[in-house]
Each structure stands twice: as C-alpha cells, then as structure tokens.
Amino acid sequence: MCGICGVFEFGANQRPVEETTLIRMRDTMTHRGPDDAGTYISPDGRVGLGHRRLSIVDLSPAGRQPMSNEDGSVWITFNGEIYNHARLRVDLERKGHTYRSRTDTETLVHLYEEEGADFVRLLEGMFAIGLWDARKGELLLVRDRIGIKPLYYAVLPGTILFGSEIKAILAHPRVSRRIDLAAFYHYLTFIAAPAPRTLFQGIHKIPPATRVTIDRKGAIRAETYWDPLDAPPEEGARYEDEEYSAARVRDLLGRAIEKRMMADVPFGVFLSGGLDSSANVALMARLMNRPVRTFSVGFKDHPSYNEFHYARKVAALFSTDHHEVEIGSRDLLDFMPDLIFHQDEPIADWVCVPLHYVARLARQTGTIVVQVGEGSDEQFFGYDHYVRFYRNQARYFRRLMKLPRAVRRAAYEGARGLAFLLHRGGDRLDLLRSAAREETFFWGGAIAWREEEKRRLLSLDARLRIDGLNSHDVVLEIDRQAMKRLQDDDFGKRMIYLELRNRLAELLLMRVDKITMASSVEARVPFLDHALVEFTMRLPTDLKIRGGRTKYLLKKAMTGLLPEEIIHRPKQGFGAPVKEWLRGELYGEAFSAVMHSRLRQENLLDYDHVERLFLAHRASSRDHSWHLWTLYNLSRWYDHWIAREAA
C-alpha cells in the first residue's frame, strides 16, 4: 500500500513541474508509505509523478516507484496490490519483457504496453494508478473495480493534479479551498460525499471501476470498465441451487483470502467475533502453519458494545495469536484532530474511532497487512433493515404505487402529521413518503438526514442557494443503471447494487483505507474479490434471507467450519457508544465545536434548530446521535481544512 500523486502541465503557456511542489504533495502522505519515496519528472517538465512506499512485496530498493518500462516511455505510480501479477508475469516474460524486480508494479507497466488502457480488465486486486504514456502524451488515472483504493483529481487552468488523498492536491499552491455546496447537501444524507464530488469545490473523486484519460490538450475522458451486472454467468453455475451456491461461496471466499495472504511482511485479521471476521480467521487458519494474528477492540465503560466474548472464543478455537485494546471517550477526544486530518473530507461513521485503535494495535505488533470483513453484509443481506426494505417493497410499496398519486400524497401527509405529534416515524413513514413522491424506496444502509429534515436544518439562505438539489437524484441514477442491466425484477439485487456503488465505495471502504493507512497498515478485503461479487450478484435474494434470516446462504457456507454459537449469534455490528458519549463526556466538546465553528460564516445551517437537537438528545427525549455526529464531523473538518487555511 502506498500514496501516489502527480502533476500534468498541458496548457499552451505550460510551466515546468516544480520538484519542490511535487515533493510537498507526496510527503503529505508519508503515513501511507513510510518506507521509501520517489519522484519522476519528464524531460520536457510537463509531467511529475510522486510516490510514498509501504513495502509489502519485494522489500528491496528494486521496488521503488515511480517505475518505468525498459525504454522509459511509460511511467507509473501505483497504490494497491495485484494478486494475479505472478501469473501475468509469466506470459509477459514469454513475450520478451524484461523485469528488474519481483513487484506487481512492474507487471502493470508491461501489461499496459501489451493491452493499452484495457490492461485494467485483466487485474485481480485493489488499485489506484497514475500512468504517463510519453508516446501518446496521455495521463491515465484508474480506480479499482469496487473502489477499495481512493483516487482524486483537480483541474486547474492548464494543469491536472491527482493524488491518493485530497491533502496531496491541497498542497499545490494554486489550489484554493472552498466548500462544495452540492457535496455538502448530499453528505448530510449519505454521511459521505457521493462520487464524483468531494466537499472541496473543484476536487473530484474517481468513481469505482473508472479510468480517466487526459490527453496532451487537457481533454478529459472518463469510462467505466467493469460492472458486476455485466459479467457473464459462470459456465455450469446453478445459482438457485442452495447447496451448490453455499459450496461455491465458501470456495470463492477461501480463494480470495488465500490470494490476499501474498506478502513479505507479517499479516493478520481484525476479529470482532461476528460471522464475517470469524470466517476470515477460519479460512486463513486452514492455509497457515503458524497462528493467525488477530486483533479486537472494545469499550471500557460500555460493555454492551463489546464483542470480546465471541472474539476470544474464535481466537481460542483456532489458536490465534490474539491481541486486544479497550478504549473510552477520552481516546475519542484524543484522536479527533488526527481523524479530521486523515479523513480529508468528513466521513461521519463513528466506526472510524475503534478502527483507528485496532489498526494502531496491529502496527504496534509489527503487523503490516490485515484482512477485514467489509462487503459481506452488503452482498449477503446482513442487516435486519435490508430484510424489512426488501419485504416492504414486495408487500406494500408495489401496491401503493398502483393507487392514484393524490391518494398516496394524502396518506403520507396524514401519517407525517401523526408521526410528528407522536415523535415516531420509522419504516412505514419512509414507505409512504417514497410512494407519495414517486421516489426509489431504498436509499442506502446509512441515511442520516432525509430531504424534509434537511429543509428544517438548513438556513433560509442555504435553501435558496441549494434550490433544485435532491439527494434522491443520486439514488435514482444508480438504480437506473441497475434496472438497465438486470435480467429479472429482483429488488434485492437493486439494493445491493446501490450499496456497492455508493455507500460501500465512498463510506465503508474509505473509512477502512484512510484510518488503517493512518497507522501505515494495509487492509485487504476478501469479501470484495470481484469474482465473488460477480457470483453473489447473480444469486436470488430469497436465497440470501431464506426464512427471514439475514445472511442465510453465508451461514450455510460456514456450517461445519465455525461453531453454531458464532454462526447464529445475533448481529451486533462494529460500532461505538457515541449515543451515550454525546449525552455525557463528549457533549460539551461536540456542542462547542458545532455551535462555535467558523462554518457559521457560510450561513448554511439554522443553529437554533441545531441547538434544539443537542438539548433533546442530552435530555434523552430523542436519539439524535447520528445527526449530531454528522454535524460534529462537518464542523471540525471545516475549521481544520477551510477556515484555518483562510486565516
């Protein structure tokens, strides 16, 4: 895992890339690559590439980046891991390509020479790539299929900048810092900015499975090179056969874990004791002749959030080398400045806090690579609310949509008034709202502020400036892409497709990347091996939640490998006691940070309404922890990244 950055000067009045600027951009990401660093500037000064290296495969100086082909016409800076690079290398050497290292980076360069931009279709792994083709005069930027690795870029007059982190782009002296109002509006709903926007105006994130080509005149072309619903069915696959599909899932997951054990440094697993992380441990243990290193995190003052009992049971069963850390509210407060720094833009998921401490624990033991369980819940219907949405769509939403729109609107307005009086809402109100407004029923697994809630939150001035925006448009565009590709009317597949394209890529995977890399730890995600994703996307949803049980198929796949107590334990989820902290130790800090933030100068929020939310939450009359954490992250981000620079 590494940090990459670059500058492409394409303007008529082009200025040569300054090495001091390139190094400054690169070294904002030293945490991503503390082991080595390199730069390349083209002979004509038009292109500069930077790289920070976290050495994992081929630890020798031969693995230094940026790296070129034999004649220096192709240069690359690369972040990630290519798990099939050894197989690709055999064919490339047969074709006459000469290697100087054992790295996967060198395989990328030679594969590009053979395949052009389509080389990405042959890769198995996670990656963010910046590649300069001097012969064509083109810069190629690529993000992996699922979006495990981040990649950002900015367009200035005559200049393109890119980086693994936004802070690398911000280090360029010509980049200004202003809040992007559309990204801000959507962040309030999705608790992360959907691609291609970021909270910084003019800085874009490359969506998953996208390659961006910039030619010598600065023309930009973006293309999607993969979609899980476009993959052809496996030959001979029996997707509706429960026994076959469970065995196939177990086989594909085992292969994914084995591929992700490729490393010349120590590796391990983050273990909560839930089904996903326990499956990672069980399948890895079968492949190793030494104990698996496992790491768990818990909470000192809130034992109901702890999963140590289950983690210890799994650790004992597989004789792992187990490590634990406990944290409290003081640890959250100590970590907040670093959290804001490493996130670059707000990711309002409080899992970032325990994730930081368990990643730091891993690094303290000398563990450089970990496998994590992200992606399992989304593919296998691991949340109860997924099941509720899926069933409510079939039982109620379709029937409601057959009623006249006036009737649907009247039903919603009546229910909304009653919900306001009773301080209740829930799934049924969401259902009526979507039917009345003819919106997509499912918006995602982590929705903070709905549209009417945002209208109460925003100032009058902000509502006028943002008039016309609706976060449903983000959902609708992704849902249309799913319906265009689906061969059946399985609403569950549409739900999972939306999660893969938005919440998973821009929230869950970004929290994993940014927070683990803050401790110079590489996280690998076996459940998101693209072969496994392609297989699970073809499975009927009823096979995943048979009998209303979440993760039915995955549980069946793990039967005989894990104890029944682990397979069928109630889902707890990897969380943090932020609701309680915001009523106690964290209340004063969060209230002050939000109410006295320089974000107020933007005149975006109704701070009287915000204060009422704080008071209601502290009084325990309502649980506003999700809303308040969103605003707390936003305010701290603004003060660090926008206001401080302006000052």
XYZ file of C-alpha atoms in Angstrom:
647
model
C 0.000 0.000 0.000
C 1.270 3.403 -0.875
C 0.450 7.030 -1.596
C 0.580 8.402 -5.134
C 0.338 11.868 -6.635
C 1.120 13.730 -9.815
C 1.052 16.927 -11.863
C 0.335 17.199 -15.604
C 1.015 20.575 -17.235
C -0.807 20.606 -20.567
C -1.522 24.297 -21.135
C -0.238 26.393 -24.040
C 1.675 28.503 -21.541
C 2.779 25.445 -19.645
C 5.102 25.851 -16.718
C 7.529 23.047 -15.838
C 6.621 20.875 -12.871
C 8.481 22.079 -9.795
C 10.128 19.243 -7.907
C 9.731 21.030 -4.572
C 5.963 21.229 -5.125
C 5.781 17.579 -6.170
C 7.723 16.502 -3.089
C 5.487 18.628 -0.848
C 2.405 16.935 -2.340
C 3.959 13.496 -1.959
C 5.095 13.943 1.621
C 1.667 14.935 2.915
C 1.077 11.166 2.652
C 4.156 9.867 4.468
C 1.864 7.752 6.683
C 0.765 5.841 3.565
C 4.353 4.993 2.697
C 6.935 5.457 5.459
C 9.479 3.054 3.937
C 10.592 4.863 0.782
C 9.810 7.772 -1.529
C 10.448 8.701 -5.129
C 9.641 11.232 -7.844
C 9.806 11.372 -11.624
C 9.706 14.489 -13.796
C 9.591 14.048 -17.570
C 12.450 15.513 -19.642
C 10.149 18.232 -21.004
C 8.934 19.104 -17.499
C 5.283 18.515 -18.381
C 4.664 15.579 -16.061
C 5.644 14.857 -12.482
C 4.811 11.677 -10.561
C 5.289 11.143 -6.830
C 5.203 8.035 -4.664
C 5.368 7.079 -0.982
C 6.057 3.383 -0.407
C 4.825 0.940 2.215
C 6.966 -2.095 1.380
C 4.965 -5.339 1.339
C 6.141 -7.356 -1.683
C 9.823 -7.234 -2.722
C 11.188 -5.062 0.075
C 14.367 -4.261 -1.867
C 15.200 -0.903 -3.500
C 14.242 -2.513 -6.831
C 10.606 -1.905 -5.885
C 10.999 1.870 -5.737
C 8.430 3.954 -7.622
C 7.674 5.745 -9.876
C 8.718 2.922 -12.198
C 9.124 2.746 -15.980
C 9.239 0.265 -18.822
C 12.517 -0.679 -20.498
C 12.840 2.419 -22.696
C 11.341 4.975 -20.291
C 8.327 5.758 -22.483
C 5.800 4.570 -19.874
C 5.956 5.654 -16.225
C 3.679 4.576 -13.395
C 2.917 5.445 -9.788
C 0.729 2.797 -8.191
C -1.078 2.143 -4.903
C -2.506 -1.279 -4.130
C -1.908 -4.967 -4.669
C -2.337 -7.092 -7.809
C -2.937 -10.650 -6.635
C -2.550 -12.321 -10.043
C 0.629 -10.474 -11.006
C 2.810 -13.607 -10.855
C 0.625 -15.398 -13.424
C 0.560 -12.329 -15.648
C 4.328 -12.024 -15.380
C 4.938 -15.488 -16.851
C 3.122 -14.541 -20.051
C 4.775 -11.123 -20.247
C 8.265 -12.572 -19.873
C 7.417 -15.086 -22.569
C 6.645 -12.119 -24.827
C 10.085 -10.669 -24.188
C 9.545 -8.165 -21.374
C 12.485 -7.757 -19.007
C 11.935 -7.463 -15.238
C 14.171 -5.758 -12.697
C 12.143 -6.613 -9.570
C 9.556 -9.018 -8.118
C 6.919 -6.291 -7.793
C 3.409 -6.186 -9.186
C 4.085 -2.587 -10.253
C 6.445 -3.703 -12.986
C 3.820 -6.124 -14.288
C 1.390 -3.220 -14.676
C 3.825 -1.289 -16.857
C 4.478 -4.214 -19.186
C 0.817 -5.250 -19.276
C -0.095 -1.715 -20.341
C 2.428 -1.976 -23.177
C 0.627 -5.094 -24.409
C -3.007 -4.188 -23.784
C -3.204 -0.401 -23.626
C -5.829 1.050 -21.273
C -7.719 -2.265 -21.303
C -4.966 -3.793 -19.148
C -7.101 -2.994 -16.094
C -9.657 -5.625 -17.134
C -7.046 -8.341 -16.536
C -6.177 -7.277 -12.994
C -7.280 -9.029 -9.813
C -6.808 -6.795 -6.821
C -7.196 -3.304 -5.413
C -5.508 -0.377 -7.064
C -5.213 3.311 -7.794
C -2.961 4.033 -10.760
C -1.406 7.094 -12.349
C 0.296 6.211 -15.646
C 2.073 8.521 -18.098
C 2.416 7.399 -21.718
C 5.012 9.717 -23.274
C 4.437 8.430 -26.799
C 0.734 9.242 -26.727
C 1.137 12.261 -24.485
C -1.625 10.897 -22.228
C -2.110 10.594 -18.495
C -4.219 7.626 -17.361
C -5.851 7.530 -13.907
C -7.592 4.337 -12.762
C -9.508 3.264 -9.638
C -10.185 -0.418 -8.917
C -13.479 -2.160 -9.636
C -15.056 -1.856 -6.191
C -13.369 1.368 -5.070
C -11.171 -0.098 -2.328
C -8.423 2.414 -3.110
C -9.199 6.148 -3.372
C -8.046 8.443 -6.165
C -8.762 12.174 -6.508
C -8.012 14.796 -9.129
C -8.402 18.518 -9.726
C -8.493 20.514 -12.946
C -6.815 23.931 -12.951
C -6.200 26.165 -15.987
C -3.574 24.229 -17.939
C -2.920 21.759 -15.115
C -4.199 18.417 -13.805
C -3.365 17.311 -10.259
C -4.070 13.896 -8.743
C -3.453 12.052 -5.503
C -4.390 9.138 -3.257
C -5.518 11.718 -0.719
C -7.061 15.140 -1.090
C -4.384 16.670 1.125
C -1.799 15.942 -1.584
C -3.779 18.080 -4.038
C -4.312 20.804 -1.436
C -0.532 21.042 -1.034
C -0.268 22.537 -4.532
C -0.016 26.340 -4.224
C -2.614 27.031 -6.939
C -5.413 25.082 -5.251
C -7.993 27.125 -3.341
C -10.236 25.769 -0.589
C -13.985 26.287 -0.745
C -16.864 24.101 0.331
C -18.794 22.378 -2.458
C -22.470 23.063 -1.727
C -23.846 20.090 -3.668
C -21.423 17.698 -1.949
C -22.316 19.263 1.421
C -26.026 18.727 0.718
C -25.573 15.063 -0.240
C -23.148 14.439 2.633
C -25.915 15.273 5.096
C -27.916 12.367 3.699
C -25.289 9.739 2.882
C -22.733 10.771 5.607
C -20.085 10.823 2.868
C -19.979 12.719 -0.410
C -21.039 10.533 -3.359
C -18.642 10.309 -6.303
C -17.590 12.225 -8.284
C -17.879 15.172 -5.855
C -15.908 15.895 -2.715
C -16.555 18.518 -0.021
C -13.838 20.608 -1.690
C -15.083 22.589 -4.650
C -13.130 21.651 -7.773
C -11.633 18.430 -6.393
C -13.186 15.239 -7.749
C -13.053 11.600 -6.708
C -12.785 8.999 -9.442
C -15.714 6.553 -9.109
C -15.074 2.820 -8.746
C -14.277 0.865 -11.931
C -13.474 4.077 -13.762
C -10.486 5.089 -15.845
C -9.877 8.723 -16.709
C -7.707 9.674 -19.682
C -6.291 13.192 -20.117
C -4.704 13.922 -23.487
C -1.933 16.384 -24.359
C -4.518 19.183 -24.797
C -6.166 18.562 -21.435
C -9.295 16.865 -22.805
C -10.720 14.500 -20.179
C -12.480 11.223 -20.990
C -13.948 9.025 -18.239
C -15.013 5.431 -18.901
C -16.492 2.662 -16.758
C -14.537 -0.522 -17.466
C -16.451 -3.020 -15.269
C -19.890 -3.564 -13.799
C -20.868 -6.546 -11.617
C -24.120 -6.972 -13.538
C -22.353 -7.078 -16.909
C -20.249 -10.127 -16.056
C -21.304 -13.283 -17.950
C -22.734 -16.139 -15.865
C -20.322 -18.832 -14.757
C -20.418 -21.846 -17.025
C -22.499 -24.578 -15.431
C -23.428 -22.455 -12.420
C -26.667 -23.365 -10.620
C -27.419 -20.058 -8.925
C -30.786 -21.111 -7.487
C -29.423 -24.343 -6.007
C -28.822 -23.755 -2.296
C -26.243 -26.499 -1.762
C -24.287 -25.588 -4.883
C -24.296 -21.858 -4.129
C -23.223 -22.297 -0.497
C -20.312 -24.503 -1.545
C -19.349 -22.064 -4.294
C -19.389 -19.094 -1.882
C -17.134 -20.957 0.535
C -14.750 -21.871 -2.280
C -14.607 -18.349 -3.733
C -14.109 -16.766 -0.308
C -11.350 -19.230 0.541
C -9.567 -18.419 -2.701
C -9.970 -14.686 -2.079
C -8.424 -14.996 1.381
C -5.529 -17.083 0.062
C -4.763 -14.526 -2.660
C -4.715 -11.761 -0.052
C -2.097 -13.565 2.006
C 0.502 -12.519 -0.589
C 3.064 -10.518 1.410
C 6.688 -10.425 2.509
C 5.641 -8.901 5.853
C 3.511 -10.133 8.811
C -0.272 -10.162 8.305
C -3.393 -10.825 10.369
C -7.154 -10.325 10.747
C -9.358 -7.790 12.526
C -11.602 -10.074 14.605
C -14.902 -8.975 16.134
C -16.251 -12.474 16.698
C -19.000 -11.907 14.141
C -19.616 -14.187 11.190
C -17.553 -12.247 8.642
C -14.324 -11.767 10.578
C -14.584 -15.263 12.053
C -14.914 -16.714 8.550
C -11.749 -14.838 7.579
C -9.895 -16.351 10.544
C -11.200 -19.878 9.981
C -10.344 -19.983 6.289
C -6.947 -18.339 6.806
C -6.047 -20.732 9.624
C -6.521 -23.693 7.272
C -3.890 -22.222 4.958
C -1.220 -21.431 7.564
C 1.327 -23.457 9.510
C 1.586 -20.824 12.231
C -1.011 -18.983 14.342
C -3.109 -16.296 12.673
C -2.609 -12.886 14.261
C -5.975 -11.474 15.382
C -6.912 -8.044 16.753
C -10.022 -6.882 18.627
C -11.221 -3.610 20.155
C -13.723 -2.931 22.937
C -15.028 -0.143 25.175
C -14.056 0.411 28.810
C -17.240 1.933 30.167
C -19.863 0.433 27.854
C -19.555 -3.367 27.923
C -22.786 -3.816 25.951
C -20.840 -2.673 22.878
C -18.059 -5.206 23.438
C -17.734 -8.438 21.472
C -14.682 -9.739 23.312
C -16.526 -12.882 24.439
C -17.091 -14.041 20.874
C -13.712 -12.868 19.586
C -11.936 -14.778 22.354
C -13.956 -17.897 21.596
C -12.919 -17.792 17.929
C -9.323 -16.966 18.849
C -9.184 -19.963 21.200
C -10.830 -22.303 18.694
C -8.237 -21.534 16.028
C -5.319 -20.965 18.452
C -4.635 -17.477 17.125
C -2.039 -15.008 18.351
C -4.713 -12.728 19.802
C -4.415 -9.057 20.818
C -6.988 -6.677 22.344
C -7.346 -2.997 23.138
C -10.022 -1.152 25.150
C -10.883 2.495 24.589
C -13.047 5.169 26.192
C -14.395 8.630 25.457
C -11.027 10.202 26.294
C -9.484 8.192 23.474
C -12.072 9.585 21.069
C -11.261 13.153 22.083
C -7.535 12.493 21.772
C -7.994 11.030 18.293
C -10.339 13.672 16.830
C -7.634 16.014 15.423
C -5.945 13.085 13.678
C -9.307 11.764 12.489
C -10.097 15.051 10.748
C -6.607 15.187 9.248
C -6.628 11.659 7.862
C -10.199 11.679 6.541
C -9.544 14.754 4.340
C -13.298 15.185 3.947
C -15.864 14.173 6.567
C -16.838 10.514 6.747
C -19.433 10.592 9.504
C -19.089 6.986 10.611
C -18.094 6.619 14.237
C -16.599 3.204 13.466
C -13.529 5.228 12.461
C -12.719 5.613 16.165
C -12.396 1.951 17.225
C -10.955 1.169 13.794
C -8.080 3.562 14.445
C -7.181 1.972 17.757
C -7.304 -1.607 16.477
C -5.193 -0.624 13.435
C -2.679 1.067 15.717
C -2.597 -2.075 17.860
C -1.803 -4.179 14.792
C 1.026 -1.871 13.772
C 2.471 -1.930 17.295
C 2.840 -5.714 16.998
C 4.675 -5.365 13.684
C 1.669 -6.450 11.620
C 1.595 -4.540 8.330
C -1.283 -6.252 6.471
C -4.743 -7.168 7.805
C -7.813 -8.749 6.278
C -11.193 -7.198 7.096
C -14.837 -8.195 6.659
C -16.249 -5.224 4.740
C -18.610 -6.118 1.905
C -20.165 -9.219 3.429
C -23.231 -7.521 4.915
C -23.970 -5.784 1.630
C -23.678 -8.904 -0.541
C -25.404 -11.375 1.770
C -28.150 -9.178 3.327
C -26.566 -8.911 6.750
C -28.796 -6.198 8.205
C -32.332 -6.578 9.540
C -33.362 -3.334 7.854
C -32.315 -4.780 4.486
C -34.837 -7.567 5.038
C -37.529 -5.082 6.069
C -36.970 -2.917 2.992
C -36.988 -5.951 0.716
C -40.225 -7.304 2.192
C -41.966 -3.938 2.409
C -41.202 -3.319 -1.253
C -42.954 -6.555 -2.217
C -45.817 -6.403 0.287
C -46.720 -2.726 0.325
C -44.768 -0.399 -1.949
C -45.785 -2.022 -5.221
C -49.439 -1.946 -4.161
C -49.225 1.661 -3.038
C -47.805 2.701 -6.397
C -50.958 1.392 -8.080
C -53.076 3.938 -6.164
C -53.695 7.437 -7.583
C -50.929 9.847 -6.649
C -53.370 12.142 -4.823
C -54.353 9.274 -2.528
C -50.702 8.444 -1.828
C -49.953 12.072 -1.002
C -52.920 12.352 1.345
C -51.931 9.156 3.151
C -48.387 10.409 3.617
C -49.394 13.869 4.865
C -51.732 12.320 7.412
C -49.116 9.851 8.611
C -46.450 12.550 8.754
C -48.606 14.742 10.982
C -49.299 11.856 13.323
C -45.624 10.880 13.402
C -44.665 14.457 14.294
C -47.124 14.515 17.202
C -46.011 11.115 18.494
C -42.299 11.682 17.751
C -42.321 8.496 15.715
C -41.640 7.686 12.102
C -39.905 4.549 11.010
C -40.166 2.232 8.058
C -43.850 2.782 7.311
C -43.464 6.545 7.115
C -40.471 6.070 4.810
C -42.591 3.807 2.655
C -45.454 6.311 2.403
C -43.037 9.169 1.732
C -41.407 7.336 -1.159
C -44.755 6.348 -2.649
C -46.145 9.886 -2.363
C -43.109 11.391 -4.047
C -42.605 8.565 -6.538
C -39.088 8.044 -5.292
C -36.926 4.947 -5.095
C -37.905 3.157 -1.895
C -34.396 2.184 -0.725
C -31.736 4.923 -0.486
C -28.979 3.012 1.285
C -27.962 1.359 4.515
C -26.820 4.548 6.270
C -29.090 7.546 5.740
C -28.805 10.450 8.188
C -30.881 13.425 7.039
C -33.911 12.934 4.786
C -34.977 15.732 2.464
C -37.581 17.279 4.780
C -35.162 17.019 7.706
C -32.552 18.903 5.696
C -35.048 21.645 4.963
C -35.501 22.161 8.715
C -31.750 22.030 9.275
C -30.684 24.442 6.535
C -30.881 28.211 6.815
C -33.240 30.087 4.506
C -30.260 31.425 2.586
C -28.867 27.914 2.106
C -32.225 26.606 0.906
C -32.306 29.336 -1.726
C -28.725 28.644 -2.840
C -29.237 24.897 -2.981
C -32.710 25.072 -4.513
C -33.268 22.277 -7.013
C -30.946 19.746 -5.394
C -32.401 16.451 -4.206
C -30.305 13.575 -2.896
C -32.792 11.159 -4.412
C -31.226 12.001 -7.771
C -28.030 10.244 -6.642
C -30.013 7.120 -5.794
C -32.138 7.275 -8.921
C -29.181 7.421 -11.303
C -27.588 4.325 -9.766
C -30.925 2.491 -9.664
C -31.485 3.209 -13.353
C -28.107 1.665 -14.145
C -29.114 -1.454 -12.219
C -32.520 -1.795 -13.887
C -30.946 -1.339 -17.317
C -28.704 -4.336 -16.671
C -30.857 -6.681 -14.596
C -32.463 -9.650 -16.317
C -35.104 -10.045 -13.600
C -37.202 -7.944 -11.225
C -35.267 -8.775 -8.046
C -35.449 -5.644 -5.877
C -32.798 -7.075 -3.562
C -30.243 -7.006 -6.366
C -31.052 -3.339 -6.957
C -30.489 -2.658 -3.262
C -27.089 -4.355 -3.240
C -26.048 -2.654 -6.479
C -26.803 0.730 -4.916
C -24.786 -0.167 -1.821
C -21.810 -1.292 -3.900
C -21.804 1.867 -5.989
C -22.299 4.426 -3.208
C -22.216 3.533 0.489
C -19.661 0.753 0.272
C -17.257 2.569 -2.051
C -17.431 6.086 -0.624
C -18.162 5.443 3.060
C -17.184 1.992 4.297
C -14.126 1.413 2.132
C -12.885 4.965 2.570
C -13.060 4.682 6.355
C -11.042 1.448 6.119
C -8.436 2.875 3.738
C -7.915 6.227 5.411
C -7.952 5.040 9.016
C -5.773 1.951 8.593
C -3.310 3.849 6.414
C -3.053 6.484 9.145
C -1.193 3.768 11.079
C 0.692 2.560 7.967
C -1.347 -0.658 7.866
C -2.706 -2.141 4.641
C -6.277 -3.507 4.808
C -7.352 -6.187 2.337
C -10.981 -7.048 1.660
C -11.558 -10.689 0.619
C -15.356 -10.417 0.545
C -14.950 -7.875 -2.266
C -12.915 -10.083 -4.567
C -14.570 -9.242 -7.871
C -15.156 -12.909 -8.772
C -17.105 -13.360 -5.523
C -19.053 -10.144 -6.133
C -19.973 -11.222 -9.662
C -21.215 -14.556 -8.315
C -23.267 -13.148 -5.433
C -24.893 -10.515 -7.658
C -26.474 -13.337 -9.663
C -27.896 -15.116 -6.626
C -31.635 -14.660 -5.970
C -32.238 -12.552 -2.878
C -34.586 -15.141 -1.384
C -31.592 -17.483 -1.160
C -29.724 -14.966 0.999
C -32.533 -14.365 3.509
C -34.468 -17.636 3.490
C -36.977 -17.720 6.306
C -36.294 -14.054 7.020
C -32.826 -14.885 8.373
C -30.051 -12.491 7.452
C -27.016 -13.993 5.686
C -28.751 -17.341 5.339
C -26.506 -18.512 2.496
C -23.243 -17.353 4.074
C -24.206 -19.048 7.338
C -24.835 -22.247 5.435
C -21.490 -21.875 3.669
C -19.691 -21.608 7.025
C -21.530 -24.512 8.679
C -19.026 -27.094 9.858
C -16.212 -24.575 9.839
C -17.428 -22.274 12.630
C -19.348 -23.072 15.846
C -23.124 -22.660 15.766
C -22.814 -20.033 18.513
C -20.802 -17.817 16.155
C -22.796 -18.553 13.008
C -26.191 -17.853 14.541
C -25.359 -15.217 17.154
C -27.430 -12.009 16.924
C -25.759 -9.387 14.776
C -24.215 -6.649 16.884
C -22.308 -4.633 14.321
C -18.986 -2.856 14.677
C -19.938 0.372 16.424
C -19.132 2.761 19.244
C -21.123 4.183 22.187
C -21.407 7.622 20.604
C -25.069 7.956 21.604
C -24.027 7.665 25.244
C -20.881 9.766 24.834
C -22.937 12.587 23.300
C -25.084 12.603 26.443
C -22.056 12.643 28.714
C -18.334 13.054 28.232
C -18.488 14.224 24.614
C -21.482 16.554 24.895
C -19.624 19.749 25.834
C -16.877 19.296 23.244
C -19.302 18.444 20.427
C -21.719 21.259 21.308
C -18.929 23.822 21.403
C -17.280 22.527 18.217
C -20.542 22.767 16.264
C -22.059 25.913 17.729
C -18.802 27.915 17.628
C -17.453 26.578 14.357
C -16.416 29.030 11.673
C -18.727 27.049 9.433
C -21.345 29.525 10.697
C -19.854 32.148 8.398
C -21.107 30.105 5.423
C -24.701 30.637 6.656
C -25.691 27.083 5.791
C -27.358 25.831 8.978
C -30.172 27.005 11.241
C -28.236 26.976 14.507
C -31.342 27.435 16.648
C -32.559 24.127 15.233
C -29.131 22.553 15.792
C -29.152 23.645 19.437
C -32.594 22.083 19.918
C -31.238 18.783 18.576
C -28.384 18.849 21.090
C -30.687 19.634 24.002
C -33.224 16.970 23.041
C -30.502 14.367 22.720
C -28.923 15.230 26.076
C -32.337 15.053 27.735
C -32.803 11.572 26.201
C -36.138 12.620 24.731
C -34.812 11.778 21.249
C -31.794 9.959 19.864
C -30.068 12.448 17.554
C -26.613 10.878 17.778
C -26.467 10.163 14.024
C -27.408 13.741 13.158
C -25.101 15.301 15.730
C -22.116 13.168 14.757
C -22.641 14.251 11.149
C -22.572 17.932 12.147
C -19.671 17.442 14.570
C -17.515 15.890 11.837
C -18.522 18.574 9.351
C -17.723 21.419 11.738
C -14.355 20.035 12.794
C -13.495 19.392 9.129
C -14.387 22.942 8.102
C -12.360 24.514 10.887
C -9.311 22.396 10.072
C -9.306 22.361 6.271
C -11.163 25.505 5.172
C -11.180 28.139 7.912
C -7.630 27.562 9.133
C -6.241 27.983 5.623
C -8.263 31.163 5.088
C -6.872 32.572 8.315
